[in-house]
Amino acid sequence: MIESEPGVLVEGITKSFGQVKALRGVSFRAERGQVLGILGPNGAGKSTMVNVLSTLVRPDGGRAIVAGHDVAHDPAAVRRSIMLTGQSAALDNMLSARENLILFGRLMGLDKQSAIRRAGQLLEEFDLEYAADRRVGQYSGGMRRRIDIACGLVVRPQVVFLDEPTTGLDPRSRQSVWDLVDRLRDQGITTLLTTQYLEEADVLSDNIIVIDNGAVIAEGTADELKARIGTSYCEVIPLHTHEIPQMVAALGNLLPPGLRSEINAETVSLSVPAPGGAQTLAEVLRRLDQAQIELIDIALRRPSLDQVFLSLTGESSPAGTAS
Ligand SMILES: Nc1ncnc2c1ncn2[C@@H]1O[C@H](COP(=O)(O)OP(=O)(O)OP(=O)(O)O)[C@@H](O)[C@H]1O
Ligand SMILES: [Mg+2]
């Protein structure tokens, strides 16, 4: 692969299943060594996109280059350059984790000594040494997921596809998958990660594309996406709610003009738009301090990716994340 080439380049990919237009002309790129988060509600086309890139599904139109190879013209070269999770079907339940890893290594062309050494490294990296010699058939779901991913890394891939790698995992196993993604980045591997967990896309991705209904509807870093739907705000909670009118007076022009009419007996906190971020927060504190208003809490809050997602995709939100 040439230095300047992106890890993944997608141009106008279309794919229909009968009447269902799963992909309607999707384009994006992922630079080498980058983690690209692919975010979208159920049925958006995320898995179809990943399957096209890993040569499991043939697109109807468009062009996709993975690690320098065209998925339509040289699928074998693409397959040699990638790793795809969900190969657990390929795990042999009667063998131990170590034996599975060695077997994978041998199948990928490593000699026996190298395969044994690589298996040992991966077991250590994936915190599976304690169970290394137990049959995989007795593993829990999270352990299986880890050994599954480990098998895909026996020979260092150039591009890794992780299709919802943490769905159904406990927090600890989820964290170990997150650590893995960081390690892939450190090694210069391009990673495409689909997820319905916005927090996950936020934490892990260098760049995010949002797919809805078979099309890319937004693209950018988590911060850029958040900036699209508004600025941060400063939330202020006074010790005595009866002092809210004094707070409003003290904050003066920092508050939007319409806010006064929204304040009533039930109001317990104020949200002050904070275009200046920490500077606005400092100014809010200074004014309230001068007015001698005691606070329980004051915090700078940024719009969450959840809000971005809901505003972009309208009604359709990923399961379990709408609040
Ligand atoms: N093999 C198939 N045959 C028929 N329709 C399919 C097939 N695979 C996907 N589809 C349809 O294509 C659309 C996109 O599906 P896809 O699995 O890519 O979505 P997704 O974004 O991965 O969703 P999820 O978050 O639920 O995994 C859906 O409407 C789905 O029903
Ligand atoms: Mg899917």
PDB file of C-alpha atoms and ligand atoms in Angstrom, residues 46-48 163-164 194 196, ligand 2:
ATOM      1  CA  LYS A  46     -23.834  -0.261   8.636  1.00  0.00           C
ATOM      2  CA  SER A  47     -23.341  -4.021   8.435  1.00  0.00           C
ATOM      3  CA  THR A  48     -24.041  -4.032   4.707  1.00  0.00           C
ATOM      4  CA  ASP A 163     -19.139  -4.611  13.628  1.00  0.00           C
ATOM      5  CA  GLU A 164     -20.705  -3.758  16.983  1.00  0.00           C
ATOM      6  CA  THR A 194     -19.817   0.268  13.762  1.00  0.00           C
ATOM      7  CA  GLN A 196     -25.041   2.031  18.259  1.00  0.00           C
TER       8      GLN A 196
HETATM    9 MG    MG B   2     -25.623  -4.352  11.737  1.00  0.00          MG
END
